[in-house]
Amino acid sequence: MGKVIIASIAPEETRMAMLEDGELMEASVERTDAGHIVGNIYKGKIKNVLPGMQAAFIDIGRDKNAFLYVGDIFPRFASHSAQADDVLTIGQDILVQIAKDAGGTKGPRATTHLTLPGRYVVLMPTVDFIGISRRIADDAERERLKVIAEKVRPAGMGIIVRTVAEGKSAEDLARDVHYLSNLWNALTARAKRVNAPALLYRDVDLVIRIVRDYLSHDIEQFILDNREAYGRVCDLLSYNSPELLPRVKLHQGPDAIFEHYGVEAELEKLGKRHIWLKCGGYIVIDQTEALTVIDVNTGKFVGKTNLADTVFRANLEAAAEIARQLRLRDIGGIIIIDFIDMDSEEHQQAVLAALEEKLKKDRTKTNVLGLTGLGLVEMTRKKTRQNLESVIYSVCPWCEGRGRLQSPETVVINIRRQLRKITAENGPVRPLLIQAHPRVAEVLLREGQLARMEQEFSRTLTVEPVEAMHPETFSILLGQLS
C-alpha cells in the first residue's frame, strides 16, 4: 500500500493521518478556534527584558506574550559576557516568528531568524546561507541543487533546499524563490505601515501545509473528504507539481473517511499509557513537563529458547513501536527509555541500532545519545507544535494530572482531623452536617463508624453524600441547637 495521507476536514477541525503500509504512523489535528501560530511572523513590541534569564517577553497581540531568548536574536551575543539588555530595549519594535507553540503556563517561543517556507525551498531573508535537506542522500544531486541555489537566491539572503526539490529544474526552484521574495517584500512593506503588535504573515492551514511539507513522490495517495479543500489542493498542485495531481482523491463513500481506513480506532488508543506489542510484551509511556519516560516490559511474552533471546526479541519489537509512538503522539523534548535489561553488549547495540534505523523515517529531528550508566537510553526529539495528546486531551480536573486521588479512607482521616479542631474551639455542642463525595460518605457510614465518631466528639453527626463534590474535598456545616 505504501504511504497514504488521509485528511478529514470539518468546520471545527482538520485532521491528518499518514499510513505506511496500512499502519498509522503520523497524525495531526488543527482546531479552527484554537488557531495555528507556529510559523506566523509578527511585528511585536518588547514588554519586558530579563537579563538574568537572557531573554525578553514580546507583545504579539495575543493572550500570552512570546518568549524571546537572546540566542535566538544574534548568535554572536549568546555568550556569557552578553546581556539581554545590551541588545533589547523595553518598548522597542521587533520582527519575530513563532518557533514553538505555547504550552502549559509558558507562552510561545519566538525567534528573529525568520523563514518563509515554499514548496521546494525555504527562504531565510535575515541570513546568508545555503542548506540542502539531509534527506537528499545522493552527493551529485546535492551538488547540483547547491549550484542552482547559488544562482536563484536573492543577494544577501539564504535558502534551504527541501527534500521535494530532488530532481527538480532550476526553473522550478527559481519560481519558488521569486514567489517567496515577493512575499517578503510585501511583508516588510506592511511592517513599516502598521503599529505593533500586528500579525504580518500567517502560515497556511493544515491542508495546504500537507501539500507543502508532506506531499512528495513517495506518497502514493492523498485522500480528502471535503470537495472545497480538494479543489484548493488541485489548484495548488496544478501550479507547482502537476505530476502529483493523479494521486489526489476525493473520498465520497457513505462512511466517514477515518472510520473507512481504520484510523479512528487507532486514534482512540493514543490516550492510553499501555501499548501492547504483537509478541505479548508492552510499553508504558508517562509524560511529565520536563521529560517523557518509556518503560518496556515482557508482559505475556515468554519466548521459545532462553531468557536472553526472549528479552532481546521483546526489546527489538519495542524499539520499532517506540519510534512509531514518538511520531504518532508527536512527543518532543527529553525522552528516557528503559528497555528490559540485557547482559549482552551485542544485544544492547543491536537494539540501539534498530531504534535509530526506525527514527530515520521521522521528519522531526531526533538525537539518540546512547546508554546511561544505569542502562537507560537517552534521546531528544525536537518540539515545536502542541503534540496530539495536548490538543485532544486536557488535564483531569479531579486529579490535576497526578493520575491519582486521595483514597476515601484518607479523606475520612482528614475529616476527623477537622472535627477535632472544631471540638477544640470549645463552642456549643451543636450537631454537624458532613457533606462529602459518595465514596467518602460510604466509608463514614460503615457499620459503627459514625457512632464511634459521635462518641469521640460528643455531638450528633449527619452524613450527606454529594455526587458533584470533588472526591478529595468535604464540608462540615454547623446545625441548629435543639
Coordinates of C-alpha atoms in Angstrom, one line a residue:
M1 CA 0.0 0.0 0.0
G2 CA 3.0 2.3 0.6
K3 CA 2.4 5.8 2.0
V4 CA -1.1 7.3 2.1
I5 CA -2.2 10.6 3.5
I6 CA -5.8 10.9 4.7
A7 CA -7.4 14.3 5.6
S8 CA -10.7 14.7 7.3
I9 CA -12.0 18.3 7.1
A10 CA -14.9 19.6 9.3
P11 CA -15.9 23.2 10.2
E12 CA -14.5 22.8 13.7
E13 CA -11.2 20.9 12.9
T14 CA -9.0 19.4 10.3
R15 CA -7.3 16.0 10.9
M16 CA -4.5 14.4 9.0
A17 CA -3.3 10.8 9.2
M18 CA -0.3 9.2 7.4
L19 CA -0.4 5.5 6.8
E20 CA 2.7 3.5 5.9
D21 CA 1.8 0.0 4.6
G22 CA -1.6 0.3 6.2
E23 CA -0.2 1.2 9.6
L24 CA -0.9 4.7 11.2
M25 CA 2.4 6.5 11.7
E26 CA 1.6 10.2 12.0
A27 CA -1.4 12.2 12.9
S28 CA -2.1 15.9 13.3
V29 CA -5.1 17.9 14.5
E30 CA -5.8 21.6 13.9
R31 CA -8.7 23.2 15.6
T32 CA -10.4 26.1 13.9
D33 CA -11.0 28.1 17.1
A34 CA -7.5 27.4 18.5
G35 CA -5.6 28.9 15.6
H36 CA -2.2 27.8 14.3
I37 CA 0.6 30.3 15.1
V38 CA 3.9 28.3 14.6
G39 CA 5.5 30.0 11.6
N40 CA 3.5 33.2 12.0
I41 CA 5.5 36.4 11.7
Y42 CA 4.6 39.4 14.0
K43 CA 5.7 42.9 14.4
G44 CA 6.0 42.8 18.2
K45 CA 6.8 45.2 21.0
I46 CA 9.3 44.4 23.8
K47 CA 7.4 44.5 27.1
N48 CA 10.0 43.2 29.5
V49 CA 13.7 42.3 29.4
L50 CA 15.1 39.8 31.9
P51 CA 18.9 40.0 32.0
G52 CA 19.1 37.1 34.5
M53 CA 17.3 34.8 32.0
Q54 CA 19.0 36.3 28.9
A55 CA 15.5 36.8 27.5
A56 CA 12.7 39.1 26.8
F57 CA 8.9 39.0 26.5
I58 CA 7.3 40.3 23.3
D59 CA 3.8 41.5 23.0
I60 CA 2.4 40.0 19.7
G61 CA -1.2 40.9 20.3
R62 CA -2.3 37.5 21.8
D63 CA -3.3 36.5 25.3
K64 CA 0.3 35.4 26.1
N65 CA 3.5 37.3 25.4
A66 CA 6.1 35.5 23.3
F67 CA 9.4 34.4 24.9
L68 CA 12.5 35.5 23.0
Y69 CA 15.9 34.1 24.1
V70 CA 18.9 36.3 23.3
G71 CA 20.5 33.5 21.4
D72 CA 17.5 33.5 19.0
I73 CA 18.3 37.1 18.1
F74 CA 22.0 37.2 17.3
P75 CA 24.1 34.0 18.0
R76 CA 27.2 36.1 18.5
F77 CA 25.5 37.6 21.6
A78 CA 24.8 34.3 23.2
S79 CA 28.0 34.3 25.2
H80 CA 28.3 34.6 28.9
S81 CA 29.5 38.2 28.5
A82 CA 26.5 39.3 26.6
Q83 CA 23.4 40.6 28.4
A84 CA 19.9 40.7 27.1
D85 CA 19.5 44.4 27.9
D86 CA 22.6 45.1 25.7
V87 CA 20.6 44.3 22.6
L88 CA 17.0 44.7 23.7
T89 CA 15.1 47.8 24.9
I90 CA 11.7 47.9 26.5
G91 CA 9.2 49.5 24.1
Q92 CA 11.3 48.6 21.0
D93 CA 9.6 47.2 17.9
I94 CA 10.9 43.9 16.7
L95 CA 10.0 41.3 13.9
V96 CA 9.7 37.8 15.3
Q97 CA 8.5 34.5 14.1
I98 CA 6.9 31.9 16.3
A99 CA 9.1 28.8 16.6
K100 CA 7.3 26.8 19.3
D101 CA 3.7 26.7 20.5
A102 CA 2.6 27.9 23.9
G103 CA 2.4 25.1 26.4
G104 CA 1.0 24.9 29.9
T105 CA 1.8 28.2 31.6
K106 CA 4.5 29.1 29.0
G107 CA 3.9 31.5 26.2
P108 CA 5.0 30.7 22.6
R109 CA 8.8 30.9 21.8
A110 CA 9.9 33.4 19.2
T111 CA 12.9 33.9 17.1
T112 CA 14.2 36.7 14.9
H113 CA 15.7 34.2 12.4
L114 CA 12.8 34.5 10.0
T115 CA 11.9 31.8 7.4
L116 CA 9.4 31.6 4.7
P117 CA 8.7 28.0 3.5
G118 CA 7.8 27.3 -0.1
R119 CA 7.3 24.1 -2.0
Y120 CA 10.9 23.5 -3.0
V121 CA 12.9 25.9 -0.8
V122 CA 12.7 27.8 2.5
L123 CA 13.7 31.5 2.2
M124 CA 15.8 32.9 5.0
P125 CA 15.8 36.7 4.5
T126 CA 17.9 37.5 7.5
V127 CA 20.9 35.2 7.0
D128 CA 23.4 34.5 4.2
F129 CA 23.4 30.7 4.0
I130 CA 22.7 27.7 1.7
G131 CA 21.5 24.4 3.0
I132 CA 20.4 21.1 1.4
S133 CA 17.9 18.8 3.0
R134 CA 19.7 16.0 4.8
R135 CA 17.2 13.5 3.3
I136 CA 18.7 14.0 -0.1
A137 CA 21.4 11.4 0.1
D138 CA 22.9 11.4 -3.4
D139 CA 26.1 13.6 -3.4
A140 CA 25.9 14.5 -7.1
E141 CA 22.3 15.7 -6.7
R142 CA 23.2 17.7 -3.6
E143 CA 25.9 19.4 -5.5
R144 CA 23.6 20.1 -8.5
L145 CA 21.0 21.7 -6.2
K146 CA 23.6 23.7 -4.4
V147 CA 24.8 25.2 -7.7
I148 CA 21.2 26.1 -8.6
A149 CA 20.6 27.6 -5.1
E150 CA 23.6 29.9 -5.5
K151 CA 22.1 31.2 -8.8
V152 CA 18.5 31.7 -7.7
R153 CA 18.8 33.0 -4.2
P154 CA 18.4 36.8 -3.6
A155 CA 21.6 38.7 -2.8
G156 CA 22.4 38.6 1.0
M157 CA 19.6 36.1 1.7
G158 CA 19.8 32.4 2.5
I159 CA 17.8 29.4 1.3
I160 CA 17.4 25.8 2.3
V161 CA 16.6 23.3 -0.5
R162 CA 13.8 21.0 0.6
T163 CA 13.6 17.2 0.0
V164 CA 10.9 17.5 -2.7
A165 CA 13.3 19.6 -4.8
E166 CA 15.2 16.4 -5.7
G167 CA 15.2 16.1 -9.4
K168 CA 13.6 19.5 -10.0
S169 CA 14.9 22.0 -12.5
A170 CA 16.4 25.4 -11.9
E171 CA 13.2 27.0 -13.2
D172 CA 11.1 25.2 -10.6
L173 CA 13.3 26.5 -7.8
A174 CA 13.6 30.0 -9.3
R175 CA 9.8 30.3 -9.5
D176 CA 9.5 29.3 -5.8
V177 CA 12.2 31.8 -4.8
H178 CA 10.5 34.5 -6.8
Y179 CA 7.2 34.0 -5.1
L180 CA 8.8 33.9 -1.6
S181 CA 10.9 37.1 -2.4
N182 CA 7.7 38.9 -3.3
L183 CA 6.1 37.7 -0.2
W184 CA 9.0 39.0 1.9
N185 CA 8.9 42.4 0.2
A186 CA 5.1 42.7 0.9
L187 CA 5.7 41.6 4.5
T188 CA 8.4 44.2 5.1
A189 CA 6.4 46.9 3.4
R190 CA 3.4 46.2 5.7
A191 CA 5.7 46.2 8.7
K192 CA 6.6 49.8 8.0
R193 CA 3.0 50.8 7.8
V194 CA 1.4 49.1 10.9
N195 CA 1.8 49.7 14.6
A196 CA 3.0 46.9 16.9
P197 CA 1.7 44.4 17.9
A198 CA 0.5 43.2 14.5
L199 CA 0.4 39.9 12.5
L200 CA 2.4 40.3 9.3
Y201 CA 2.3 36.8 7.9
R202 CA 0.1 33.8 8.8
D203 CA 1.3 30.3 8.0
V204 CA -1.1 28.3 5.8
D205 CA -3.7 26.0 7.2
L206 CA -3.1 22.2 7.7
V207 CA -4.4 21.1 4.3
I208 CA -2.0 23.4 2.4
R209 CA 0.8 22.5 4.8
I210 CA 0.3 18.8 3.9
V211 CA 0.9 19.7 0.3
R212 CA 3.8 21.9 1.0
D213 CA 5.6 19.7 3.7
Y214 CA 4.4 16.1 3.1
L215 CA 3.3 15.5 -0.5
S216 CA 6.2 14.1 -2.4
H217 CA 6.8 11.4 -4.9
D218 CA 6.9 8.7 -2.2
I219 CA 3.3 9.4 -1.3
E220 CA 1.0 7.1 -3.3
Q221 CA -2.3 8.8 -2.5
F222 CA -3.6 11.9 -0.8
I223 CA -7.3 11.3 0.1
L224 CA -9.6 14.2 1.3
D225 CA -13.3 14.1 2.3
N226 CA -14.0 17.8 1.5
R227 CA -14.7 19.0 -2.0
E228 CA -13.7 22.6 -1.4
A229 CA -10.3 21.5 0.1
Y230 CA -9.9 19.0 -2.7
G231 CA -10.3 21.9 -5.2
R232 CA -7.7 24.0 -3.4
V233 CA -5.2 21.2 -3.3
C234 CA -5.7 20.5 -7.0
D235 CA -5.3 24.2 -7.9
L236 CA -2.0 24.4 -5.9
L237 CA -0.6 21.3 -7.4
S238 CA -1.5 22.3 -11.0
Y239 CA 0.7 25.3 -10.4
N240 CA 3.8 23.7 -8.8
S241 CA 3.6 19.9 -9.1
P242 CA 1.1 18.8 -11.8
E243 CA 2.6 15.3 -12.0
L244 CA 1.2 14.6 -8.5
L245 CA -2.4 15.6 -9.4
P246 CA -3.5 12.0 -10.2
R247 CA -2.6 11.0 -6.6
V248 CA -5.1 13.3 -5.0
K249 CA -8.5 11.6 -4.5
L250 CA -11.9 12.8 -3.1
H251 CA -13.5 10.4 -0.6
Q252 CA -17.2 10.1 -1.4
G253 CA -18.2 6.9 0.4
P254 CA -21.1 6.6 2.8
D255 CA -18.9 6.1 5.8
A256 CA -16.6 8.6 7.5
I257 CA -13.1 8.7 6.0
F258 CA -11.2 7.9 9.2
E259 CA -13.5 5.0 10.0
H260 CA -13.2 3.7 6.5
Y261 CA -9.4 3.5 6.7
G262 CA -9.4 2.3 10.4
V263 CA -7.8 5.5 11.7
E264 CA -10.5 6.4 14.2
A265 CA -10.0 3.3 16.3
E266 CA -6.2 3.9 16.3
L267 CA -6.5 7.5 17.4
E268 CA -8.6 6.4 20.4
K269 CA -5.7 4.4 21.7
L270 CA -3.4 7.5 21.9
G271 CA -4.7 8.4 25.4
K272 CA -3.6 5.1 26.8
R273 CA -0.4 4.6 28.8
H274 CA 0.0 0.9 27.9
I275 CA 0.7 -0.1 24.4
W276 CA 0.7 -3.9 23.7
L277 CA 3.3 -5.4 21.4
K278 CA 2.5 -8.2 19.0
C279 CA 4.8 -10.5 20.9
G280 CA 2.8 -10.1 24.1
G281 CA 5.1 -7.6 25.8
Y282 CA 4.1 -4.0 26.3
I283 CA 5.5 -0.5 26.7
V284 CA 4.3 2.2 29.2
I285 CA 4.5 5.9 28.3
D286 CA 4.5 8.5 31.0
Q287 CA 4.8 12.2 30.1
T288 CA 5.8 14.9 32.5
E289 CA 6.5 18.6 31.9
A290 CA 10.3 18.0 31.9
L291 CA 10.6 14.7 30.0
T292 CA 8.9 11.5 28.8
V293 CA 9.7 8.1 30.3
I294 CA 9.1 4.9 28.3
D295 CA 9.3 1.6 30.1
V296 CA 9.5 -1.8 28.3
N297 CA 8.1 -5.0 29.8
T298 CA 8.0 -8.6 28.7
G299 CA 4.3 -9.0 29.8
K300 CA 2.8 -12.2 28.4
F301 CA 5.8 -12.9 26.2
V302 CA 7.7 -16.0 27.4
G303 CA 9.8 -16.8 24.3
K304 CA 10.8 -20.2 23.0
T305 CA 14.6 -20.5 23.6
N306 CA 16.2 -18.8 26.6
L307 CA 15.8 -15.6 28.6
A308 CA 18.4 -13.6 26.8
D309 CA 16.7 -14.3 23.4
T310 CA 13.2 -13.5 24.8
V311 CA 14.4 -10.2 26.2
F312 CA 16.2 -9.3 23.0
R313 CA 13.2 -10.0 20.8
A314 CA 10.9 -8.1 23.0
N315 CA 13.3 -5.1 23.0
L316 CA 13.6 -5.1 19.2
E317 CA 9.9 -5.0 18.8
A318 CA 9.6 -2.3 21.4
A319 CA 12.2 -0.2 19.7
A320 CA 10.1 -0.2 16.5
E321 CA 6.9 0.6 18.4
I322 CA 8.6 3.4 20.4
A323 CA 9.8 5.1 17.2
R324 CA 6.2 4.9 15.9
Q325 CA 4.6 6.2 19.1
L326 CA 7.0 9.2 19.2
R327 CA 6.0 10.2 15.7
L328 CA 2.3 9.4 16.2
R329 CA 1.9 11.2 19.5
D330 CA 4.4 13.9 18.4
I331 CA 6.3 13.6 21.6
G332 CA 9.2 16.1 21.9
G333 CA 11.9 17.1 24.4
I334 CA 14.0 14.8 26.5
I335 CA 13.0 11.1 26.3
I336 CA 14.3 8.3 28.6
I337 CA 13.7 4.7 27.5
D338 CA 14.1 1.8 30.0
F339 CA 14.4 -1.3 27.8
I340 CA 14.4 -4.7 29.5
D341 CA 17.9 -5.3 31.0
M342 CA 20.3 -7.0 28.5
D343 CA 23.5 -8.6 29.6
S344 CA 24.9 -8.9 26.1
E345 CA 26.6 -5.7 24.8
E346 CA 25.9 -7.0 21.3
H347 CA 22.2 -7.1 22.0
Q348 CA 22.3 -3.6 23.5
Q349 CA 23.9 -2.2 20.4
A350 CA 21.6 -4.1 18.1
V351 CA 18.5 -2.6 19.9
L352 CA 20.0 0.9 19.8
A353 CA 20.7 0.5 16.1
A354 CA 17.2 -0.8 15.5
L355 CA 15.8 2.3 17.3
E356 CA 18.0 4.7 15.3
E357 CA 17.0 3.0 12.0
K358 CA 13.3 3.4 12.7
L359 CA 13.8 7.0 13.7
K360 CA 15.3 7.8 10.3
K361 CA 11.8 7.8 8.9
D362 CA 10.8 10.6 11.4
R363 CA 10.6 14.0 9.7
T364 CA 11.2 15.7 13.1
K365 CA 14.9 15.8 14.2
T366 CA 15.9 13.2 16.8
N367 CA 19.1 12.5 18.5
V368 CA 19.9 9.2 20.3
L369 CA 22.6 9.9 22.9
G370 CA 23.2 6.2 23.9
L371 CA 23.1 4.3 27.1
T372 CA 23.5 5.8 30.6
G373 CA 25.3 4.1 33.4
L374 CA 22.0 2.6 34.5
G375 CA 21.4 1.2 31.1
L376 CA 18.7 3.7 30.1
V377 CA 18.6 5.1 26.6
E378 CA 18.7 8.9 26.4
M379 CA 17.4 10.7 23.4
T380 CA 15.8 14.0 22.3
R381 CA 13.2 14.9 19.7
K382 CA 12.6 18.4 18.6
K383 CA 9.4 20.0 19.9
T384 CA 7.6 22.8 18.0
R385 CA 3.8 22.4 18.0
Q386 CA 1.5 21.2 20.7
N387 CA 1.5 17.4 20.5
L388 CA -1.6 15.4 19.6
E389 CA -2.3 14.5 23.3
S390 CA -2.3 18.1 24.5
V391 CA -4.8 19.0 21.7
I392 CA -7.2 16.1 22.2
Y393 CA -7.0 15.9 26.0
S394 CA -7.0 18.4 28.9
V395 CA -5.7 17.9 32.4
C396 CA -8.1 15.9 34.6
P397 CA -10.0 18.3 36.9
W398 CA -10.2 15.7 39.6
C399 CA -6.5 14.7 39.9
E400 CA -5.0 17.7 38.2
G401 CA -2.7 15.5 36.2
R402 CA -1.3 13.4 39.0
G403 CA -3.2 10.3 37.9
R404 CA -4.2 9.6 41.5
L405 CA -6.7 10.8 44.1
Q406 CA -6.6 10.6 47.8
S407 CA -8.3 7.4 48.9
P408 CA -11.7 7.7 50.7
E409 CA -10.1 6.4 53.9
T410 CA -7.5 9.3 53.7
V411 CA -10.3 11.9 53.2
V412 CA -12.2 10.4 56.3
I413 CA -9.0 10.8 58.3
N414 CA -8.8 14.5 57.2
I415 CA -12.5 14.9 58.2
R416 CA -11.7 13.5 61.7
R417 CA -8.8 15.9 62.0
Q418 CA -11.0 18.8 61.1
L419 CA -13.6 17.6 63.6
R420 CA -11.0 17.6 66.4
K421 CA -10.1 21.2 65.5
I422 CA -13.7 22.2 65.7
T423 CA -14.2 20.5 69.1
A424 CA -11.1 22.2 70.5
E425 CA -12.7 25.5 69.9
N426 CA -14.9 24.8 72.9
G427 CA -18.1 26.2 71.3
P428 CA -21.6 25.0 72.0
V429 CA -22.0 21.3 71.3
R430 CA -24.0 21.7 68.2
P431 CA -24.8 19.0 65.6
L432 CA -22.7 18.9 62.5
L433 CA -23.6 18.0 58.9
I434 CA -20.7 16.4 56.9
Q435 CA -21.0 16.7 53.1
A436 CA -18.7 14.5 51.0
H437 CA -18.4 12.6 47.8
P438 CA -20.5 9.3 47.9
R439 CA -17.3 7.1 48.0
V440 CA -16.2 9.0 51.2
A441 CA -19.7 9.0 52.6
E442 CA -19.8 5.2 52.2
V443 CA -16.7 4.9 54.4
L444 CA -18.2 7.2 57.0
L445 CA -21.4 5.2 57.1
R446 CA -19.8 1.8 57.5
E447 CA -21.1 -0.2 60.5
G448 CA -20.3 1.6 63.8
Q449 CA -18.0 4.3 62.2
L450 CA -20.4 7.2 62.7
A451 CA -21.4 6.2 66.2
R452 CA -17.8 6.0 67.3
M453 CA -17.2 9.5 65.9
E454 CA -20.2 10.9 67.7
Q455 CA -19.0 9.4 70.9
E456 CA -15.5 10.8 70.4
F457 CA -16.6 14.3 69.5
S458 CA -19.7 14.4 71.8
R459 CA -22.1 15.7 69.2
T460 CA -24.7 14.5 66.7
L461 CA -23.2 13.9 63.2
T462 CA -25.1 13.6 59.9
V463 CA -23.5 12.5 56.6
E464 CA -24.9 13.7 53.3
P465 CA -23.5 12.2 50.1
V466 CA -23.0 14.9 47.3
E467 CA -22.3 13.4 43.9
A468 CA -21.0 16.7 42.5
M469 CA -18.3 17.1 45.2
H470 CA -14.6 16.5 44.4
P471 CA -13.6 13.2 45.9
E472 CA -10.9 14.9 48.0
T473 CA -13.0 17.8 49.4
F474 CA -15.6 17.9 52.1
S475 CA -17.8 20.4 54.0
I476 CA -18.6 20.5 57.7
L477 CA -21.6 22.6 58.5
L478 CA -23.0 23.7 61.9
G479 CA -26.5 22.5 62.6
Q480 CA -29.1 24.2 64.9
L481 CA -29.2 23.5 68.7
S482 CA -32.3 21.5 69.7

